[in-house]
Short mmCIF file of C-alpha atoms in Angstrom, two decimals:
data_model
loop_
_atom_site.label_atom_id
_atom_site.label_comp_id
_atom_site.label_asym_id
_atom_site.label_seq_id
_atom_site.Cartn_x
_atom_site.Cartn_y
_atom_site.Cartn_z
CA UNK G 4 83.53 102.96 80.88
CA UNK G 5 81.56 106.17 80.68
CA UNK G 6 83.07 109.38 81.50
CA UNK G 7 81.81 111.17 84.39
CA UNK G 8 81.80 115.13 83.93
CA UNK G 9 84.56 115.97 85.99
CA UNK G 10 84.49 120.06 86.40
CA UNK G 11 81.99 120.88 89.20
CA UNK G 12 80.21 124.08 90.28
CA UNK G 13 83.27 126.32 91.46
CA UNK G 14 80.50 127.10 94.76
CA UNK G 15 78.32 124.62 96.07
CA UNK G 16 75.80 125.38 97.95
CA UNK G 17 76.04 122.81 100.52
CA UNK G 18 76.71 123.74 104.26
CA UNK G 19 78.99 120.79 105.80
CA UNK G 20 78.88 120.76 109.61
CA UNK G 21 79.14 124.61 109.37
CA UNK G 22 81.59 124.73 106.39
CA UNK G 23 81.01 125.81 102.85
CA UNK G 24 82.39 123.64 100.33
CA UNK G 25 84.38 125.02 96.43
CA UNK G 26 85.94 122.59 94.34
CA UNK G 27 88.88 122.64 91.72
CA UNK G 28 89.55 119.79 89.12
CA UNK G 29 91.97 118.35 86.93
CA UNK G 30 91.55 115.53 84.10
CA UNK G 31 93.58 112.41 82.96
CA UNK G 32 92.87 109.02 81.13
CA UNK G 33 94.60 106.27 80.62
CA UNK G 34 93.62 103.18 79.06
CA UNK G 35 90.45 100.89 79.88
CA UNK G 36 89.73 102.58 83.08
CA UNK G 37 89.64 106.42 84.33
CA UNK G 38 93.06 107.24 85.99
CA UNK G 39 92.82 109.61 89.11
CA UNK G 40 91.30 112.77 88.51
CA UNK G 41 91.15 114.80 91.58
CA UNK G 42 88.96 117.63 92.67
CA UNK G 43 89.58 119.54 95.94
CA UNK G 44 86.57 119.85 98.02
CA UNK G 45 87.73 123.22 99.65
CA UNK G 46 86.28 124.07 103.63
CA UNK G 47 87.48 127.30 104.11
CA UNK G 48 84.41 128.78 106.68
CA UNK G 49 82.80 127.02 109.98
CA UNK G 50 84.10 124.41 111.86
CA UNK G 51 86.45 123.11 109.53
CA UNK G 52 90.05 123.79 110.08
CA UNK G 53 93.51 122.27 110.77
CA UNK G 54 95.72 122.60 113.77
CA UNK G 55 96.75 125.78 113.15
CA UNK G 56 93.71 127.58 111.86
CA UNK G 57 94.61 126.92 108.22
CA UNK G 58 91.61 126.03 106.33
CA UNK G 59 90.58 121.86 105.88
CA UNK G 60 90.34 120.30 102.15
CA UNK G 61 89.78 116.87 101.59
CA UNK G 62 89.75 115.43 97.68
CA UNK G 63 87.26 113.46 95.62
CA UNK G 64 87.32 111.33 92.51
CA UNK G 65 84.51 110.74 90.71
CA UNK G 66 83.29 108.04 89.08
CA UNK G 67 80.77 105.31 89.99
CA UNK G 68 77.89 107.22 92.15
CA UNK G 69 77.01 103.55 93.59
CA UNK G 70 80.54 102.61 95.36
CA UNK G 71 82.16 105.24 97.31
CA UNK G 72 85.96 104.45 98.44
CA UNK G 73 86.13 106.56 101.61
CA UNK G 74 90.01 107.02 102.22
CA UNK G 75 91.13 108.34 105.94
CA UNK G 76 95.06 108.76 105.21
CA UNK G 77 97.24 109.02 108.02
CA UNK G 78 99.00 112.32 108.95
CA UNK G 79 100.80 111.61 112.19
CA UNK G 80 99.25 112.17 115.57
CA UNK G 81 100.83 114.41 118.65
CA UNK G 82 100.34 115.04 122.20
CA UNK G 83 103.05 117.24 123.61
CA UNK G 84 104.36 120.59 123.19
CA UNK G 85 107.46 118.84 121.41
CA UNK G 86 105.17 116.39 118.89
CA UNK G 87 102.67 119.04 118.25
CA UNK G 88 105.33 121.63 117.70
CA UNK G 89 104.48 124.42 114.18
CA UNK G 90 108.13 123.37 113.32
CA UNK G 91 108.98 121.99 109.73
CA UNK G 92 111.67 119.38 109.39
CA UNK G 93 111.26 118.16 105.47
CA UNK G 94 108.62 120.44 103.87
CA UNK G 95 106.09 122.85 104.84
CA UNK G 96 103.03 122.39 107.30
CA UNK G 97 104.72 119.02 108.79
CA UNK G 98 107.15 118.04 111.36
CA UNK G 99 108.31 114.44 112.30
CA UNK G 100 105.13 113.49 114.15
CA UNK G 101 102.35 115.19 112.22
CA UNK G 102 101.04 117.44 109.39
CA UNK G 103 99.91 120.44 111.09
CA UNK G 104 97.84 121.66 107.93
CA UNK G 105 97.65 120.80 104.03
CA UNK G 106 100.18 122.68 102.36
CA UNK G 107 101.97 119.25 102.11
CA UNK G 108 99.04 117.10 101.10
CA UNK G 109 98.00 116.55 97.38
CA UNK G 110 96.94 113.16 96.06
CA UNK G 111 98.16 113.45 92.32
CA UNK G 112 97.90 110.67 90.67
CA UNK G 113 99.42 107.79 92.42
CA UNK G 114 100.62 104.62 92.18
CA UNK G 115 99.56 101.21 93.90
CA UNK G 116 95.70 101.41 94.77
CA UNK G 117 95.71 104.58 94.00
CA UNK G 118 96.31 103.71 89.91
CA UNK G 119 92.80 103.37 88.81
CA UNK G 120 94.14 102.07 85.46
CA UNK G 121 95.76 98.44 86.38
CA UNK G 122 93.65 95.34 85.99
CA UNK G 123 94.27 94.23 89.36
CA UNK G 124 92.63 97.16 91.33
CA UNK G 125 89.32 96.31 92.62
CA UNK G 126 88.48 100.27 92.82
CA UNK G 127 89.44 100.65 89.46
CA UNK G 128 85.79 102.22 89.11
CA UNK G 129 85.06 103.11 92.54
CA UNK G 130 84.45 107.04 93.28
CA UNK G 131 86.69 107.80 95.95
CA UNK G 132 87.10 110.70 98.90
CA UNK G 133 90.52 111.18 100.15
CA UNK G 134 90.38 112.58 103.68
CA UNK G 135 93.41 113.59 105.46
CA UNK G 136 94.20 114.17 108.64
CA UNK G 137 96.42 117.77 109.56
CA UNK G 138 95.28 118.13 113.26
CA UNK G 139 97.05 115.38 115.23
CA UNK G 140 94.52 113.33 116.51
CA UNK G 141 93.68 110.36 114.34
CA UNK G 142 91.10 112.36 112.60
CA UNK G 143 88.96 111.61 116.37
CA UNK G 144 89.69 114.92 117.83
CA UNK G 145 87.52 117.92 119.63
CA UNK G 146 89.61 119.78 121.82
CA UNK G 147 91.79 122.89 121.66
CA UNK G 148 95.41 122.68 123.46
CA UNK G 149 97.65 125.25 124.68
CA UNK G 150 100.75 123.25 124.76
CA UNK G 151 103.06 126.63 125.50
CA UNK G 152 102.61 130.32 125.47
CA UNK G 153 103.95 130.00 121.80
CA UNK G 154 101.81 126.70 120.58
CA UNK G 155 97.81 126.51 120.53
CA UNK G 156 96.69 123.07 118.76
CA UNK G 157 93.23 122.84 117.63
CA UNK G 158 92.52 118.83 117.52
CA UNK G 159 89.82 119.29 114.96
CA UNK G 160 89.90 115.84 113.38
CA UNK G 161 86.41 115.01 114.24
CA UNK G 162 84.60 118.25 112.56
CA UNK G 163 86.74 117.77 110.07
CA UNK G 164 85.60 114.09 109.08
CA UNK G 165 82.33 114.26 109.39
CA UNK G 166 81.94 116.91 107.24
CA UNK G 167 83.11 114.63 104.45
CA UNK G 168 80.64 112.27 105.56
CA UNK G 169 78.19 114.88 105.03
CA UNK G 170 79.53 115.66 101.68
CA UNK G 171 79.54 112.09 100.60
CA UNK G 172 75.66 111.24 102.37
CA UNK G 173 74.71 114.80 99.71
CA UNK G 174 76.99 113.81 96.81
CA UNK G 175 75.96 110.08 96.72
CA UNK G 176 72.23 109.36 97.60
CA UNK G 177 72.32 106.62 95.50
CA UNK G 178 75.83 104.97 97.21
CA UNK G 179 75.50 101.26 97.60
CA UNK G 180 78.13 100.43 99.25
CA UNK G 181 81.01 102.48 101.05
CA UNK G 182 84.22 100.92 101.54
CA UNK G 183 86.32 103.02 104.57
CA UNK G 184 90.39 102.62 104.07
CA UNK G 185 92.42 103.82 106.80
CA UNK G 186 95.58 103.99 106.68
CA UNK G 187 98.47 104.28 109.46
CA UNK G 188 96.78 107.09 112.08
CA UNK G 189 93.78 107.20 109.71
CA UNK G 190 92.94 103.12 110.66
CA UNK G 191 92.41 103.60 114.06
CA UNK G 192 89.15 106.15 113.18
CA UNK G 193 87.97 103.77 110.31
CA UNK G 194 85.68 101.23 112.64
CA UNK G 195 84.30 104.60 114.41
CA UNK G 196 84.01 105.93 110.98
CA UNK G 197 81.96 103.08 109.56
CA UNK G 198 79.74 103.00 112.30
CA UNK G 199 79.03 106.69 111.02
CA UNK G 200 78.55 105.96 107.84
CA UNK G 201 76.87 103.37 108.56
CA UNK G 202 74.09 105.55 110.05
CA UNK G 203 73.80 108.06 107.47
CA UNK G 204 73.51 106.23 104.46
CA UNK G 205 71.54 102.73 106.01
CA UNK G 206 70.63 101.02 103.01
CA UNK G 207 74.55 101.15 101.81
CA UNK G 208 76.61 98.28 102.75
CA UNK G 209 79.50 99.50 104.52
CA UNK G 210 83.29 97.75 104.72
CA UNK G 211 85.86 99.24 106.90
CA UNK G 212 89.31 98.32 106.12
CA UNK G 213 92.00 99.23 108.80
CA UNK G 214 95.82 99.18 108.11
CA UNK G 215 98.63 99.55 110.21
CA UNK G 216 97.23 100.02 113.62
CA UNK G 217 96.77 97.06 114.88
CA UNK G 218 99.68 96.99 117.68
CA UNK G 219 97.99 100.33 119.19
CA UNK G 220 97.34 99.07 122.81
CA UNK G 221 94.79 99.26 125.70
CA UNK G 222 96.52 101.47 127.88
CA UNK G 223 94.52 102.99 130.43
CA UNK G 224 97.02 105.85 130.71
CA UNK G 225 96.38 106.79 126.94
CA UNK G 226 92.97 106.21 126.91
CA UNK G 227 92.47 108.55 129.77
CA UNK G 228 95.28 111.33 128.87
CA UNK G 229 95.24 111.19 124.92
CA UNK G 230 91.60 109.98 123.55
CA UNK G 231 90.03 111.44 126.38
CA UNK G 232 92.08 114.73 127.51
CA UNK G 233 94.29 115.83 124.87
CA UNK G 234 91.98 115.27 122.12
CA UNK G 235 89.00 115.14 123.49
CA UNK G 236 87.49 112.70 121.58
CA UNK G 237 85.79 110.03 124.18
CA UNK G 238 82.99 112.96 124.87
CA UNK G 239 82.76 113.79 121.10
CA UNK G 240 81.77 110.79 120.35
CA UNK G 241 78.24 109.50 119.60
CA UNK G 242 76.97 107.39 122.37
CA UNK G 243 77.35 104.20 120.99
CA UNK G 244 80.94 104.34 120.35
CA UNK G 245 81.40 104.67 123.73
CA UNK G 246 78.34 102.88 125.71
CA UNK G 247 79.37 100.54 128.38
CA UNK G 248 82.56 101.91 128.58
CA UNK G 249 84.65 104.60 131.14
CA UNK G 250 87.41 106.75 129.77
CA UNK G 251 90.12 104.90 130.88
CA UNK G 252 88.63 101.33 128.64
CA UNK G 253 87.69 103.72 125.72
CA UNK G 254 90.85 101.98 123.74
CA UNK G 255 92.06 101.56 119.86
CA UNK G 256 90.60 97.81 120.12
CA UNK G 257 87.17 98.41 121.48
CA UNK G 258 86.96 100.49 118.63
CA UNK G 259 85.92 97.54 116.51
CA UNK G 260 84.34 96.13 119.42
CA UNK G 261 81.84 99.11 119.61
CA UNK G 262 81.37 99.77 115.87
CA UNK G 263 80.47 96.18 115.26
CA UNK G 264 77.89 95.76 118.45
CA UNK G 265 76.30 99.15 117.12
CA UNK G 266 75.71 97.71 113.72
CA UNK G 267 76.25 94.48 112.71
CA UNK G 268 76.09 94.52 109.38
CA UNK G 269 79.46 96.28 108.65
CA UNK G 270 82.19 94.41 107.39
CA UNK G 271 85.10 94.68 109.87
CA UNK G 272 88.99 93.96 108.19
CA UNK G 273 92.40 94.89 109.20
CA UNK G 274 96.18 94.51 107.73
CA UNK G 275 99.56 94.89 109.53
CA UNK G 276 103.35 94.33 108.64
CA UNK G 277 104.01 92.09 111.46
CA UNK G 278 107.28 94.74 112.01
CA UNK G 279 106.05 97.56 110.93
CA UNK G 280 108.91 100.35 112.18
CA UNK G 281 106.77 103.28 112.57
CA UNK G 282 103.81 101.71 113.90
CA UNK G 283 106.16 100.92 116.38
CA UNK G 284 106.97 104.32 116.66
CA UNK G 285 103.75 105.44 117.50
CA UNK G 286 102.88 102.60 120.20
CA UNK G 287 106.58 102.92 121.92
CA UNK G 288 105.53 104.56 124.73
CA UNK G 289 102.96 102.50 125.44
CA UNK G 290 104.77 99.27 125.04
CA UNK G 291 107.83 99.97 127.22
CA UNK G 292 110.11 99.85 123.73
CA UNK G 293 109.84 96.68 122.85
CA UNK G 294 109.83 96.02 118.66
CA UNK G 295 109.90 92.94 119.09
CA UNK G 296 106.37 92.40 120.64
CA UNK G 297 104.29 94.14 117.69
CA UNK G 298 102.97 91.12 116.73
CA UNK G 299 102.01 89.40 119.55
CA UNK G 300 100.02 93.38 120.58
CA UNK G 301 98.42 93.00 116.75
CA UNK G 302 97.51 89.25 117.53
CA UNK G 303 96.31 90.04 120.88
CA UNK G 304 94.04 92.88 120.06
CA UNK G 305 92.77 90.88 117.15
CA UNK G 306 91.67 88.03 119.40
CA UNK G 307 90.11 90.56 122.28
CA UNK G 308 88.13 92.13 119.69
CA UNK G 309 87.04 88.38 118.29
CA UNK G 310 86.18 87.35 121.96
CA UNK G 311 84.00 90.35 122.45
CA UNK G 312 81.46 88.50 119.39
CA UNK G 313 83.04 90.48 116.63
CA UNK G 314 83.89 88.72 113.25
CA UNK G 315 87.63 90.79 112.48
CA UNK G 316 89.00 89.53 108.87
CA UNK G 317 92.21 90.04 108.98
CA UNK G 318 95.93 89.84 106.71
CA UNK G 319 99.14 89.70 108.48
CA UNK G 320 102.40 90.06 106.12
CA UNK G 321 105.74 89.26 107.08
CA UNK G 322 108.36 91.59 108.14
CA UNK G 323 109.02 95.40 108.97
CA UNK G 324 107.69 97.09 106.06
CA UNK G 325 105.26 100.12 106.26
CA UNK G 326 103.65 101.55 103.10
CA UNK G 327 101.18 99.58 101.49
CA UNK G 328 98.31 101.85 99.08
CA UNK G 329 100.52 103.87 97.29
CA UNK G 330 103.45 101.25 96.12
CA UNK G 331 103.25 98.65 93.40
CA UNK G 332 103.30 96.29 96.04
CA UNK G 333 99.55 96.85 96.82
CA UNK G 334 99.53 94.53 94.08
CA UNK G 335 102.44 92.28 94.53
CA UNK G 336 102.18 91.69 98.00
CA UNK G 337 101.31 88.11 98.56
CA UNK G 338 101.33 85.93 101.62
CA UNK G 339 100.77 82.19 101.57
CA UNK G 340 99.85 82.35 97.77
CA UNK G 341 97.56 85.02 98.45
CA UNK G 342 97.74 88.44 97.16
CA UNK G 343 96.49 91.26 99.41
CA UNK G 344 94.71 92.94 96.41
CA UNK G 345 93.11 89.79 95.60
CA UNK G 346 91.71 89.44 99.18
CA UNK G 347 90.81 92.67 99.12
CA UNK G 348 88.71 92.39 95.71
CA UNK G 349 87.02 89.46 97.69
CA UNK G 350 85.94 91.37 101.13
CA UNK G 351 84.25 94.28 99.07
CA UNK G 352 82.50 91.40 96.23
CA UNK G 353 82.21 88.02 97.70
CA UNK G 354 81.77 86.14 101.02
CA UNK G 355 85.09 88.04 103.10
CA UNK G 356 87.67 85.85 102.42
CA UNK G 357 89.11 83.92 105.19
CA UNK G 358 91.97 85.29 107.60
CA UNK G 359 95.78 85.09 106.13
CA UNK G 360 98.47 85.72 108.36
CA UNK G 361 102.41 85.10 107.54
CA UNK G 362 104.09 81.99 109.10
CA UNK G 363 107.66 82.95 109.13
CA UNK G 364 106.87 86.92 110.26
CA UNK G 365 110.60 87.70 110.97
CA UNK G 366 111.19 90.46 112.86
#
């Protein structure tokens, strides 16, 4: 394939929701394809920030203008004075819950989807922008916290989003289709997120793939005190995303509900471990601390949002697994003969392939 020029103007000149973007690079290549070659897309003025004031970066690779990978990586979320704590437990600018800014975040050049140079990637040539969350809220917050005398939290995750959206509406006029990957805390945003994208670039096709929250619940207690309180993110939101609905049903599910009423066009797709440990970590208080029912939430919310006249596609795999992009077993993972990277090659080129979900899913 043909080289794009990778070093970039070290100032652009673009103004992203009130923040002014510089960029750093780095080169590699191996074999038929381009590895990773990442360039920070530095916000260090406006809007843009993390939790603690600490200025918000996200990262781009690229390569094909026409097909944009846009990647919302998880980061933890918090609520509390205890999970939204400035207190680091394994490395700087994180604690157990969340990453409170980016000192811990770099993408390097990864493994599993993320290794641009194996035959089985189907974004082997995509461009990619790798956004990740340090401000607690699922990328879906506006709302500034004082949790303690000692502990302000700025739930910025919102501001800071868009802005990439911005960046990639500027960067890619040409963009023919955007494929949004969330992962963990990153997947519940990505049907909200699509529906944006969706709206600034309308003649791209746009595919949302969501993994790993698909046990999150509709609680009425969490809707009301987290999406809408603590982060503030039900009156952030554009009024689509939320028409029809109060506060209190403003949940993770009718997130797909609402994204795929407001434009039908997108392509809607999760993935879950049926087991998945720290999903289950997240939704514990919300499902009285029961493991054992992560499945039947995931199935559940899958067939709500289905009932509601959305079209979900959807992969299920076995067991109590987490990670999924950044191991080899993006590639190995197969469930009833099919492998997820091979049903994911299909969404984003053919008809979306048809629903796989394990039949032993052992807990």
């Amino acid at each position: 394939m043909t080289r794009t020029p990778l070093i970039l103007l070290a100032v652009l000149a673009l103004v992203l929701a009130g923040c002014r973007s510089t960029n750093t690079a780095s080169t590699a290549l191996t074999g038929t394809h381009t590895a990773m070659e990442w360039t920070r897309v530095a916000a260090p003025q406006g809007d843009c920030h993390c939790a603690d004031g600490s200025p918000f970066a996200f990262w781009e690779r690229r390569a094909d203008p026409t097909r944009v990978v846009f990647f919302l990586n998880g980061g933890g979320v918090c609520w509390s004075a205890a999970t939204c704590a400035f207190t680091s437990t394994d490395s700087e600018g994180e604690n157990d819950d969340y990453a409170w800014n980016l000192s811990s975040v770099d993408p390097g050049n990864r493994s599993g989807m993320f290794d641009t140079t194996h035959s089985g990637n189907p974004f082997a040539d995509y461009s990619f922008l790798y956004v990740s969350s340090c401000t607690g809220d699922a990328h879906l917050g506006k709302s500034v916290q004082k949790y303690s005398p000692q502990l302000t939290v700025d739930h910025n995750g919102l501001a800071n989003g868009t802005a990439a959206i911005d960046y990639l509406a500027a960067h890619y006029p040409d963009v023919k289709q955007v494929v949004v990957i969330g992962k963990t805390a990153g997947s519940v945003a990505a049907p909200l997120y699509g529906g944006l994208i969706a709206d600034k670039l309308p003649k791209a096709q746009v595919v949302v793939f969501g993994a790993q929250s698909g046990a999150w619940p509709d609680n009425a207690k969490f809707n009301t005190d987290i999406l809408g309180t603590t982060w503030g993110a039900y009156a952030a939101m554009p009024g689509w995303a939320i028409q029809g609905l109060t506060v209190d049903r403003w949940a993770v599910p009718t997130f797909w509900i609402q994204a795929g009423r407001h434009d039908p066009e997108l392509v809607l797709a999760r993935f879950d471990f049926a087991y998945d440990p720290h999903a289950y970590v997240e939704v514990t208080n919300w499902t009285h601390g029961d493991p054992t029912g992560l499945l039947a939430l995931t199935d559940a919310n899958e067939k709500a949002i289905e009932a509601a006249g959305i079209t979900l596609h959807s992969y299920t795999a076995p067991g109590a697994d987490h990670q999924i992009f950044e191991p080899d077993k993006f590639y190995s993972l197969a469930v009833n003969g099919v492998h997820l990277s091979d049903w994911l090659g299909k969404l984003v080129t053919d008809d979306p392939p048809a629903d796989v979900h394990c039949t032993q899913c052992g807990p």
